[in-house]
mmCIF file of C-alpha atoms in Angstrom:
data_model
loop_
_atom_site.group_PDB
_atom_site.id
_atom_site.type_symbol
_atom_site.label_atom_id
_atom_site.label_comp_id
_atom_site.label_asym_id
_atom_site.label_seq_id
_atom_site.Cartn_x
_atom_site.Cartn_y
_atom_site.Cartn_z
ATOM 1 C CA MET A 1 -57.238 -74.592 142.910
ATOM 2 C CA ASP A 2 -57.583 -78.389 141.918
ATOM 3 C CA SER A 3 -61.531 -77.929 141.585
ATOM 4 C CA PHE A 4 -60.990 -74.762 139.631
ATOM 5 C CA ASN A 5 -58.637 -76.692 137.246
ATOM 6 C CA GLU A 6 -61.344 -79.525 136.838
ATOM 7 C CA LEU A 7 -63.791 -76.794 135.604
ATOM 8 C CA PHE A 8 -61.895 -76.265 132.424
ATOM 9 C CA SER A 9 -61.260 -79.850 131.800
ATOM 10 C CA VAL A 10 -64.819 -79.809 130.499
ATOM 11 C CA SER A 11 -66.154 -78.326 127.148
ATOM 12 C CA GLU A 12 -66.503 -74.818 126.665
ATOM 13 C CA TRP A 13 -70.078 -73.466 127.696
ATOM 14 C CA PHE A 14 -70.370 -70.965 124.740
ATOM 15 C CA THR A 15 -70.675 -73.950 122.663
ATOM 16 C CA ASP A 16 -74.039 -73.648 123.467
ATOM 17 C CA ILE A 17 -74.550 -70.291 121.987
ATOM 18 C CA THR A 18 -71.959 -70.816 118.909
ATOM 19 C CA HIS A 19 -70.318 -73.882 117.499
ATOM 20 C CA ASP A 20 -66.918 -72.223 116.989
ATOM 21 C CA PHE A 21 -66.242 -68.435 117.549
ATOM 22 C CA LEU A 22 -68.247 -66.111 119.674
ATOM 23 C CA ILE A 23 -69.018 -62.568 118.433
ATOM 24 C CA ILE A 24 -70.386 -59.974 120.833
ATOM 25 C CA GLY A 25 -71.252 -56.620 119.506
ATOM 26 C CA GLY A 26 -73.218 -53.309 120.318
ATOM 27 C CA PRO A 27 -72.649 -49.723 121.677
ATOM 28 C CA CYS A 28 -70.285 -48.755 124.340
ATOM 29 C CA SER A 29 -73.438 -47.242 126.155
ATOM 30 C CA ALA A 30 -77.287 -47.305 125.619
ATOM 31 C CA GLU A 31 -78.077 -44.037 124.443
ATOM 32 C CA SER A 32 -81.654 -44.294 123.342
ATOM 33 C CA GLU A 33 -84.242 -46.794 122.546
ATOM 34 C CA SER A 34 -83.915 -45.700 118.599
ATOM 35 C CA GLN A 35 -79.965 -45.882 118.950
ATOM 36 C CA MET A 36 -80.224 -49.515 120.425
ATOM 37 C CA ILE A 37 -82.999 -50.879 118.450
ATOM 38 C CA LYS A 38 -81.298 -49.596 115.092
ATOM 39 C CA THR A 39 -77.574 -50.644 116.233
ATOM 40 C CA ALA A 40 -79.129 -54.355 117.027
ATOM 41 C CA ARG A 41 -81.278 -54.924 113.721
ATOM 42 C CA ALA A 42 -78.217 -53.803 111.572
ATOM 43 C CA LEU A 43 -75.912 -56.387 113.528
ATOM 44 C CA LYS A 44 -78.536 -58.963 113.433
ATOM 45 C CA SER A 45 -78.732 -58.418 109.724
ATOM 46 C CA SER A 46 -74.894 -59.252 109.253
ATOM 47 C CA GLY A 47 -75.684 -62.792 110.455
ATOM 48 C CA LYS A 48 -72.491 -62.901 112.452
ATOM 49 C CA VAL A 49 -73.216 -61.319 115.794
ATOM 50 C CA HIS A 50 -74.142 -63.945 118.778
ATOM 51 C CA LEU A 51 -74.896 -61.442 121.328
ATOM 52 C CA PHE A 52 -75.915 -57.741 121.564
ATOM 53 C CA ARG A 53 -73.925 -55.718 124.273
ATOM 54 C CA ALA A 54 -74.510 -52.457 125.871
ATOM 55 C CA GLY A 55 -73.055 -50.502 128.859
ATOM 56 C CA ILE A 56 -76.047 -49.379 130.965
ATOM 57 C CA TRP A 57 -73.776 -48.033 134.161
ATOM 58 C CA LYS A 58 -70.622 -46.848 132.918
ATOM 59 C CA PRO A 59 -67.851 -46.191 135.640
ATOM 60 C CA ARG A 60 -66.095 -43.087 134.287
ATOM 61 C CA THR A 61 -62.459 -41.649 135.371
ATOM 62 C CA ARG A 62 -64.042 -38.417 136.270
ATOM 63 C CA PRO A 63 -67.496 -37.431 137.303
ATOM 64 C CA GLY A 64 -69.393 -35.093 135.076
ATOM 65 C CA THR A 65 -69.002 -37.023 132.047
ATOM 66 C CA PHE A 66 -71.650 -39.398 130.685
ATOM 67 C CA GLU A 67 -71.965 -42.128 133.320
ATOM 68 C CA GLY A 68 -75.058 -44.432 131.715
ATOM 69 C CA ILE A 69 -78.600 -44.356 131.115
ATOM 70 C CA GLY A 70 -79.352 -46.781 134.007
ATOM 71 C CA GLU A 71 -82.255 -48.863 134.334
ATOM 72 C CA LYS A 72 -84.090 -47.057 131.168
ATOM 73 C CA GLY A 73 -81.469 -48.854 129.066
ATOM 74 C CA LEU A 74 -81.918 -52.446 130.385
ATOM 75 C CA GLU A 75 -85.910 -51.840 129.036
ATOM 76 C CA TRP A 76 -84.298 -51.128 125.514
ATOM 77 C CA LEU A 77 -82.089 -54.158 125.788
ATOM 78 C CA LYS A 78 -84.872 -56.284 126.645
ATOM 79 C CA GLN A 79 -86.753 -54.685 123.411
ATOM 80 C CA VAL A 80 -83.519 -56.185 121.354
ATOM 81 C CA LYS A 81 -84.388 -59.300 122.607
ATOM 82 C CA GLU A 82 -87.629 -59.914 122.021
ATOM 83 C CA GLU A 83 -87.992 -57.626 118.829
ATOM 84 C CA VAL A 84 -84.777 -58.234 117.266
ATOM 85 C CA GLY A 85 -83.874 -61.731 118.510
ATOM 86 C CA LEU A 86 -80.528 -61.276 119.873
ATOM 87 C CA ARG A 87 -79.418 -62.545 123.489
ATOM 88 C CA THR A 88 -77.967 -59.649 125.463
ATOM 89 C CA ALA A 89 -75.192 -58.888 127.593
ATOM 90 C CA VAL A 90 -74.229 -56.061 130.045
ATOM 91 C CA GLU A 91 -71.715 -55.292 132.446
ATOM 92 C CA VAL A 92 -72.102 -55.138 136.369
ATOM 93 C CA ALA A 93 -70.342 -53.532 139.194
ATOM 94 C CA ASN A 94 -72.392 -54.284 142.416
ATOM 95 C CA PRO A 95 -75.115 -56.779 143.386
ATOM 96 C CA ALA A 96 -77.654 -53.816 142.497
ATOM 97 C CA HIS A 97 -76.544 -53.933 139.013
ATOM 98 C CA VAL A 98 -76.736 -58.100 138.956
ATOM 99 C CA GLU A 99 -80.567 -57.858 140.635
ATOM 100 C CA LYS A 100 -81.636 -55.049 138.022
ATOM 101 C CA ALA A 101 -80.134 -57.152 134.914
ATOM 102 C CA MET A 102 -82.022 -60.273 136.313
ATOM 103 C CA GLN A 103 -84.854 -58.631 136.340
ATOM 104 C CA TYR A 104 -84.855 -57.703 132.512
ATOM 105 C CA GLU A 105 -83.625 -61.106 131.489
ATOM 106 C CA VAL A 106 -80.068 -60.536 130.436
ATOM 107 C CA ASP A 107 -78.230 -63.206 129.076
ATOM 108 C CA LEU A 108 -74.469 -62.845 129.851
ATOM 109 C CA PHE A 109 -72.864 -60.465 132.394
ATOM 110 C CA TRP A 110 -69.312 -59.113 131.930
ATOM 111 C CA VAL A 111 -67.293 -57.643 134.719
ATOM 112 C CA GLY A 112 -65.272 -54.721 133.553
ATOM 113 C CA ALA A 113 -61.555 -54.196 134.410
ATOM 114 C CA ARG A 114 -61.942 -51.384 137.146
ATOM 115 C CA THR A 115 -64.196 -53.816 139.062
ATOM 116 C CA VAL A 116 -61.784 -56.752 138.946
ATOM 117 C CA SER A 117 -59.066 -54.482 140.005
ATOM 118 C CA ASN A 118 -60.764 -54.804 143.687
ATOM 119 C CA PRO A 119 -61.407 -58.195 145.216
ATOM 120 C CA PHE A 120 -63.832 -56.652 147.679
ATOM 121 C CA SER A 121 -65.980 -55.708 144.723
ATOM 122 C CA VAL A 122 -65.504 -58.782 142.836
ATOM 123 C CA GLN A 123 -66.218 -60.649 145.943
ATOM 124 C CA GLU A 124 -69.529 -58.738 146.597
ATOM 125 C CA LEU A 125 -70.745 -59.762 143.117
ATOM 126 C CA ALA A 126 -69.650 -63.530 143.230
ATOM 127 C CA GLU A 127 -71.889 -63.709 146.087
ATOM 128 C CA SER A 128 -74.768 -61.903 144.511
ATOM 129 C CA LEU A 129 -74.596 -64.531 141.957
ATOM 130 C CA LYS A 130 -74.543 -67.916 143.997
ATOM 131 C CA GLY A 131 -77.410 -70.104 142.361
ATOM 132 C CA VAL A 132 -77.631 -68.033 139.125
ATOM 133 C CA ASP A 133 -77.007 -69.928 135.956
ATOM 134 C CA ILE A 134 -75.620 -66.883 133.655
ATOM 135 C CA PRO A 135 -72.439 -66.989 131.989
ATOM 136 C CA VAL A 136 -70.041 -64.428 133.490
ATOM 137 C CA LEU A 137 -67.101 -62.880 131.424
ATOM 138 C CA VAL A 138 -63.991 -61.574 133.239
ATOM 139 C CA LYS A 139 -62.048 -58.476 132.247
ATOM 140 C CA ASN A 140 -58.129 -58.377 133.256
ATOM 141 C CA PRO A 141 -57.594 -56.018 135.665
ATOM 142 C CA VAL A 142 -56.427 -52.558 134.732
ATOM 143 C CA ASN A 143 -52.672 -53.611 135.621
ATOM 144 C CA PRO A 144 -50.917 -56.599 134.289
ATOM 145 C CA ASP A 145 -51.737 -58.716 137.425
ATOM 146 C CA ILE A 146 -52.413 -62.401 136.385
ATOM 147 C CA ALA A 147 -52.755 -63.649 139.931
ATOM 148 C CA MET A 148 -55.407 -60.571 140.337
ATOM 149 C CA TRP A 149 -57.494 -61.837 137.101
ATOM 150 C CA ILE A 150 -57.320 -65.826 138.114
ATOM 151 C CA GLY A 151 -58.375 -64.937 141.897
ATOM 152 C CA ALA A 152 -61.469 -63.163 140.264
ATOM 153 C CA LEU A 153 -62.380 -66.284 138.319
ATOM 154 C CA GLU A 154 -61.690 -68.232 141.381
ATOM 155 C CA ARG A 155 -64.187 -66.080 143.353
ATOM 156 C CA PHE A 156 -66.813 -66.713 140.798
ATOM 157 C CA TYR A 157 -66.122 -70.674 140.751
ATOM 158 C CA ASN A 158 -66.365 -70.623 144.268
ATOM 159 C CA SER A 159 -69.978 -69.102 144.470
ATOM 160 C CA GLY A 160 -71.156 -71.704 142.080
ATOM 161 C CA ILE A 161 -70.712 -70.077 138.653
ATOM 162 C CA ARG A 162 -69.785 -72.636 136.044
ATOM 163 C CA LYS A 163 -70.111 -70.680 132.631
ATOM 164 C CA LEU A 164 -67.257 -68.778 132.997
ATOM 165 C CA GLY A 165 -64.557 -66.736 130.526
ATOM 166 C CA ALA A 166 -62.069 -64.230 130.399
ATOM 167 C CA VAL A 167 -61.827 -61.307 128.423
ATOM 168 C CA HIS A 168 -58.320 -59.635 127.476
ATOM 169 C CA ARG A 169 -59.013 -55.995 126.974
ATOM 170 C CA GLY A 170 -55.376 -54.672 127.391
ATOM 171 C CA PHE A 171 -53.666 -53.108 130.145
ATOM 172 C CA TYR A 172 -53.203 -49.506 131.330
ATOM 173 C CA PRO A 173 -49.716 -48.122 129.466
ATOM 174 C CA PHE A 174 -47.700 -46.153 131.829
ATOM 175 C CA GLU A 175 -45.981 -44.727 128.798
ATOM 176 C CA ALA A 176 -47.544 -43.080 125.398
ATOM 177 C CA THR A 177 -48.407 -45.890 122.727
ATOM 178 C CA LYS A 178 -50.428 -45.788 119.774
ATOM 179 C CA LEU A 179 -53.062 -48.136 121.394
ATOM 180 C CA ARG A 180 -55.418 -46.898 124.576
ATOM 181 C CA ASN A 181 -54.365 -49.970 126.204
ATOM 182 C CA ILE A 182 -51.269 -52.355 125.760
ATOM 183 C CA PRO A 183 -51.955 -55.681 124.751
ATOM 184 C CA LYS A 184 -49.217 -57.658 126.718
ATOM 185 C CA TRP A 185 -50.244 -60.826 124.764
ATOM 186 C CA GLU A 186 -47.805 -62.973 126.969
ATOM 187 C CA ILE A 187 -50.445 -62.679 130.040
ATOM 188 C CA PRO A 188 -53.835 -64.157 128.104
ATOM 189 C CA ILE A 189 -51.258 -66.729 126.654
ATOM 190 C CA GLU A 190 -49.923 -67.938 130.012
ATOM 191 C CA LEU A 191 -53.803 -67.727 131.399
ATOM 192 C CA LYS A 192 -54.508 -70.049 128.293
ATOM 193 C CA THR A 193 -51.576 -72.066 129.250
ATOM 194 C CA ARG A 194 -52.605 -72.485 132.719
ATOM 195 C CA PHE A 195 -56.468 -73.499 131.897
ATOM 196 C CA ASN A 196 -56.554 -74.782 128.791
ATOM 197 C CA ASN A 197 -60.041 -75.145 128.014
ATOM 198 C CA LEU A 198 -60.821 -71.483 129.521
ATOM 199 C CA PRO A 199 -62.716 -69.783 126.839
ATOM 200 C CA ILE A 200 -60.795 -66.688 126.289
ATOM 201 C CA PHE A 201 -62.206 -63.702 124.288
ATOM 202 C CA CYS A 202 -60.458 -60.500 123.127
ATOM 203 C CA ASP A 203 -61.692 -56.686 123.347
ATOM 204 C CA PRO A 204 -59.803 -55.112 120.635
ATOM 205 C CA SER A 205 -62.112 -51.868 120.860
ATOM 206 C CA HIS A 206 -60.504 -51.393 124.417
ATOM 207 C CA ILE A 207 -56.932 -51.983 123.686
ATOM 208 C CA SER A 208 -57.023 -50.101 120.274
ATOM 209 C CA GLY A 209 -59.082 -46.780 121.301
ATOM 210 C CA VAL A 210 -59.432 -45.827 117.843
ATOM 211 C CA ARG A 211 -61.122 -47.515 114.863
ATOM 212 C CA GLN A 212 -58.062 -47.851 112.410
ATOM 213 C CA TYR A 213 -56.077 -50.506 114.936
ATOM 214 C CA ILE A 214 -59.500 -52.882 115.759
ATOM 215 C CA GLN A 215 -58.973 -55.100 112.559
ATOM 216 C CA GLU A 216 -54.915 -55.673 113.481
ATOM 217 C CA ILE A 217 -55.798 -56.621 117.136
ATOM 218 C CA SER A 218 -58.818 -58.911 116.272
ATOM 219 C CA GLN A 219 -56.900 -60.833 113.584
ATOM 220 C CA LYS A 220 -53.971 -61.038 116.377
ATOM 221 C CA ALA A 221 -56.381 -62.418 118.754
ATOM 222 C CA ILE A 222 -57.671 -64.734 116.244
ATOM 223 C CA ASP A 223 -53.958 -65.766 115.241
ATOM 224 C CA LEU A 224 -53.304 -66.378 119.314
ATOM 225 C CA ASN A 225 -56.318 -68.963 119.060
ATOM 226 C CA MET A 226 -58.841 -66.958 121.234
ATOM 227 C CA ASN A 227 -62.434 -67.821 121.618
ATOM 228 C CA GLY A 228 -64.213 -64.608 120.385
ATOM 229 C CA LEU A 229 -64.422 -60.908 120.189
ATOM 230 C CA MET A 230 -66.089 -58.401 121.671
ATOM 231 C CA ILE A 231 -66.244 -55.091 119.728
ATOM 232 C CA GLU A 232 -68.077 -52.013 120.115
ATOM 233 C CA SER A 233 -70.635 -50.929 117.664
ATOM 234 C CA HIS A 234 -72.744 -47.722 117.331
ATOM 235 C CA ILE A 235 -75.609 -46.764 114.431
ATOM 236 C CA LYS A 236 -73.874 -43.449 114.447
ATOM 237 C CA PRO A 237 -70.503 -43.680 116.053
ATOM 238 C CA GLU A 238 -69.750 -39.894 115.371
ATOM 239 C CA GLU A 239 -72.473 -39.059 117.611
ATOM 240 C CA ALA A 240 -71.863 -41.567 120.428
ATOM 241 C CA LEU A 241 -71.711 -40.327 124.198
ATOM 242 C CA SER A 242 -68.814 -42.357 125.229
ATOM 243 C CA ASP A 243 -65.845 -43.842 123.622
ATOM 244 C CA VAL A 244 -66.453 -42.228 119.966
ATOM 245 C CA ALA A 245 -63.206 -43.108 118.388
ATOM 246 C CA GLN A 246 -63.206 -46.915 119.089
ATOM 247 C CA GLN A 247 -66.522 -47.795 117.653
ATOM 248 C CA LEU A 248 -67.568 -49.019 114.478
ATOM 249 C CA SER A 249 -70.669 -48.302 112.377
ATOM 250 C CA PRO A 250 -72.583 -51.773 111.786
ATOM 251 C CA PHE A 251 -71.428 -51.419 108.306
ATOM 252 C CA GLU A 252 -67.618 -51.258 109.367
ATOM 253 C CA PHE A 253 -68.435 -54.114 111.692
ATOM 254 C CA SER A 254 -69.543 -56.452 109.073
ATOM 255 C CA GLY A 255 -66.640 -55.580 106.872
ATOM 256 C CA LEU A 256 -64.581 -56.264 109.609
ATOM 257 C CA LEU A 257 -65.460 -59.720 110.506
ATOM 258 C CA ASP A 258 -65.542 -60.598 106.568
ATOM 259 C CA ASN A 259 -61.938 -59.501 106.349
ATOM 260 C CA LEU A 260 -60.569 -61.433 109.111
ATOM 261 C CA VAL A 261 -58.652 -64.807 108.308
ATOM 262 C CA PHE A 262 -59.318 -68.077 110.357
ATOM 263 C CA ARG A 263 -56.961 -70.644 110.541
ATOM 264 C CA GLU A 264 -56.556 -73.947 111.667
ATOM 265 C CA ILE A 265 -55.137 -75.318 114.923
ATOM 266 C CA GLU A 266 -53.262 -77.894 113.013
ATOM 267 C CA SER A 267 -52.776 -78.790 109.351
ATOM 268 C CA ASN A 268 -53.733 -81.953 108.018
ATOM 269 C CA ASP A 269 -51.495 -81.959 105.449
ATOM 270 C CA LYS A 270 -48.422 -84.500 106.133
ATOM 271 C CA LYS A 271 -45.912 -82.722 104.098
ATOM 272 C CA LEU A 272 -46.662 -79.228 105.653
ATOM 273 C CA SER A 273 -46.831 -81.030 109.204
ATOM 274 C CA GLY A 274 -43.386 -82.499 108.570
ATOM 275 C CA ILE A 275 -42.023 -79.219 107.694
ATOM 276 C CA LEU A 276 -43.171 -77.280 110.786
ATOM 277 C CA GLU A 277 -41.849 -80.174 113.095
ATOM 278 C CA THR A 278 -38.624 -79.894 111.348
ATOM 279 C CA LEU A 279 -38.425 -76.323 112.035
ATOM 280 C CA ARG A 280 -39.802 -76.478 115.519
ATOM 281 C CA GLU A 281 -36.723 -79.222 116.147
ATOM 282 C CA GLN A 282 -34.441 -76.495 115.043
ATOM 283 C CA ILE A 283 -36.211 -73.886 117.497
ATOM 284 C CA ASP A 284 -35.878 -76.399 120.459
ATOM 285 C CA SER A 285 -32.153 -76.810 119.520
ATOM 286 C CA ILE A 286 -31.710 -73.112 119.079
ATOM 287 C CA ASP A 287 -33.400 -72.371 122.438
ATOM 288 C CA LYS A 288 -31.015 -74.771 124.400
ATOM 289 C CA GLN A 289 -28.070 -72.750 123.071
ATOM 290 C CA ILE A 290 -29.252 -69.755 124.232
ATOM 291 C CA ILE A 291 -30.308 -71.281 128.005
ATOM 292 C CA GLU A 292 -26.579 -72.357 127.785
ATOM 293 C CA LEU A 293 -25.201 -69.256 126.977
ATOM 294 C CA LEU A 294 -27.253 -67.251 129.207
ATOM 295 C CA ALA A 295 -25.993 -69.704 132.137
ATOM 296 C CA GLN A 296 -22.148 -69.261 130.613
ATOM 297 C CA ARG A 297 -23.057 -65.584 130.774
ATOM 298 C CA MET A 298 -24.403 -65.382 134.493
ATOM 299 C CA SER A 299 -20.987 -67.459 135.395
ATOM 300 C CA ALA A 300 -19.049 -64.339 133.962
ATOM 301 C CA VAL A 301 -21.100 -62.044 136.000
ATOM 302 C CA GLU A 302 -20.796 -63.731 139.397
ATOM 303 C CA LYS A 303 -17.032 -63.547 138.796
ATOM 304 C CA ILE A 304 -17.680 -60.058 137.892
ATOM 305 C CA GLY A 305 -19.637 -59.611 141.162
ATOM 306 C CA ALA A 306 -16.708 -61.369 143.564
ATOM 307 C CA PHE A 307 -14.145 -58.983 141.771
ATOM 308 C CA LYS A 308 -16.411 -55.633 142.444
ATOM 309 C CA SER A 309 -16.897 -57.249 145.951
ATOM 310 C CA LYS A 310 -13.247 -57.431 146.774
ATOM 311 C CA ASN A 311 -12.344 -53.883 145.465
ATOM 312 C CA LYS A 312 -15.256 -52.101 146.733
ATOM 313 C CA VAL A 313 -16.920 -51.167 143.375
ATOM 314 C CA THR A 314 -20.630 -50.531 142.791
ATOM 315 C CA ILE A 315 -22.619 -53.034 141.098
ATOM 316 C CA PHE A 316 -24.430 -50.926 138.823
ATOM 317 C CA GLN A 317 -22.307 -49.075 135.902
ATOM 318 C CA LEU A 318 -24.141 -46.567 134.336
ATOM 319 C CA ARG A 319 -21.778 -46.160 131.295
ATOM 320 C CA ARG A 320 -21.337 -49.683 130.695
ATOM 321 C CA TRP A 321 -25.067 -50.615 130.687
ATOM 322 C CA GLU A 322 -25.451 -47.495 128.050
ATOM 323 C CA LYS A 323 -22.533 -49.153 126.048
ATOM 324 C CA ILE A 324 -24.537 -52.532 125.908
ATOM 325 C CA ILE A 325 -27.720 -51.086 125.020
ATOM 326 C CA SER A 326 -26.605 -48.990 122.246
ATOM 327 C CA SER A 327 -24.264 -51.636 120.776
ATOM 328 C CA ARG A 328 -26.742 -54.556 121.087
ATOM 329 C CA VAL A 329 -29.764 -52.414 119.987
ATOM 330 C CA GLU A 330 -27.554 -51.688 116.902
ATOM 331 C CA GLN A 331 -26.480 -55.165 116.252
ATOM 332 C CA GLY A 332 -30.243 -56.603 116.616
ATOM 333 C CA ALA A 333 -31.268 -54.291 113.994
ATOM 334 C CA LYS A 334 -28.536 -55.020 111.656
ATOM 335 C CA LEU A 335 -29.971 -58.943 112.170
ATOM 336 C CA GLY A 336 -33.624 -57.860 111.747
ATOM 337 C CA LEU A 337 -34.459 -57.488 115.379
ATOM 338 C CA SER A 338 -36.807 -54.814 116.729
ATOM 339 C CA LYS A 339 -35.344 -52.051 119.129
ATOM 340 C CA TYR A 340 -38.025 -53.005 121.464
ATOM 341 C CA PHE A 341 -37.399 -56.520 121.850
ATOM 342 C CA ILE A 342 -33.652 -56.209 122.278
ATOM 343 C CA LYS A 343 -33.968 -53.539 125.044
ATOM 344 C CA GLU A 344 -36.848 -55.695 126.985
ATOM 345 C CA LEU A 345 -34.392 -58.976 126.363
ATOM 346 C CA LEU A 346 -31.630 -56.864 127.837
ATOM 347 C CA GLN A 347 -33.353 -55.478 130.755
ATOM 348 C CA LEU A 348 -34.319 -58.876 131.644
ATOM 349 C CA VAL A 349 -30.943 -60.158 131.409
ATOM 350 C CA HIS A 350 -29.523 -57.191 133.237
ATOM 351 C CA LYS A 351 -31.979 -57.745 136.219
ATOM 352 C CA GLU A 352 -30.757 -61.105 136.848
ATOM 353 C CA SER A 353 -27.223 -59.980 136.317
ATOM 354 C CA ILE A 354 -27.525 -57.273 139.091
ATOM 355 C CA GLN A 355 -29.137 -60.243 141.240
ATOM 356 C CA LYS A 356 -26.536 -62.162 140.637
ATOM 357 C CA GLN A 357 -23.850 -59.782 141.667
ATOM 358 C CA ALA A 358 -25.762 -58.668 145.083
ATOM 359 C CA ASP A 359 -25.765 -62.214 145.819
ATOM 360 C CA VAL A 360 -22.277 -62.769 145.471
ATOM 361 C CA MET A 361 -21.510 -59.593 147.293
ATOM 362 C CA ASN A 362 -23.966 -60.383 150.260
ATOM 363 C CA LYS A 363 -22.460 -63.857 150.640
ATOM 364 C CA GLN A 364 -18.842 -62.346 150.618
ATOM 365 C CA SER A 365 -20.109 -59.579 152.968
ATOM 366 C CA TYR A 366 -21.625 -62.107 155.615
ATOM 367 C CA ASN A 367 -18.674 -64.511 155.306
ATOM 368 C CA LYS A 368 -16.098 -61.876 155.910
ATOM 369 C CA ASN A 369 -18.571 -60.652 159.181
ATOM 370 C CA GLU A 370 -18.583 -64.407 160.239
ATOM 371 C CA ASN A 371 -14.944 -64.772 160.518
ATOM 372 C CA THR A 372 -14.686 -61.591 162.092
ATOM 373 C CA ASP A 373 -16.777 -62.503 165.191
ATOM 374 C CA GLU A 374 -15.007 -65.565 165.403
#
């Protein structure tokens, strides 16, 4: 792990492609020579796209749907590179894909969420890339598992790949949401916190699932200081053979990029910096008070646990829990806090409270049994 950390103490590899923010665009799937060339030319004319992406092999959820054009699509991709002048990128899921893509001089590989979710597949890919000097972007796994995401990056690093990056494409939602995949921004933030210089890109197309949210998700990624975007674009999105709803036309793509707001990491304005520092000091003070209050709450919880243990009362009390949720959510709403945030916070606190009470009960039960044995 130490050597893996060292990798991200050096300058980002993608600065060789672009000096600041990397834009990858292109269709979800390669479908025809005409579609590929027309889309690439339109994106190239915007002057904003650095790499042209296209799905060649499509890992679909169910058989019978369009699963990619195969090697023929790599021929069209090479035409894009030679005739349009854009570097190219494809998803690879097994060593055979790697071999074929290299034959057609693809410039960048990305590894999809389904593949990353299987360490055996990642290891096979990593071994097939030994000695290859090609950038590899690793998408997050299907489920929110940062250890698996990091593990996939480590496997490629251990195979000698040094041009590594991560792609945040959201996580499978177990509940109905407006988005195709829930962002759970805290996970890529945690990845960035652990590996400060690891380039992390965002795939707003797969997070959104529909066009109307792509701008919002793209802006959020920029505001969180991500290093680039991978956005799907099709010359005629309504005719696409896969992911129709989330692809933008090149015109829409260019308009989206024009409307994004790029901000500086730090302000050079001393007055503004002073204001920010004062506000941050207030936050630090408030956070300290929150932690102290939580400690006091857990102390009261332990006393409740001791009382319940002595009187043989169950830990979980449904009516009490329902009352806490309803009253705190109502109070939070009056103070301008979202219902979702308050519920998430309370569930974390409640989980810890239950564990505290269980520890108290187990300890008292152990002591009782020990005394009985004596």
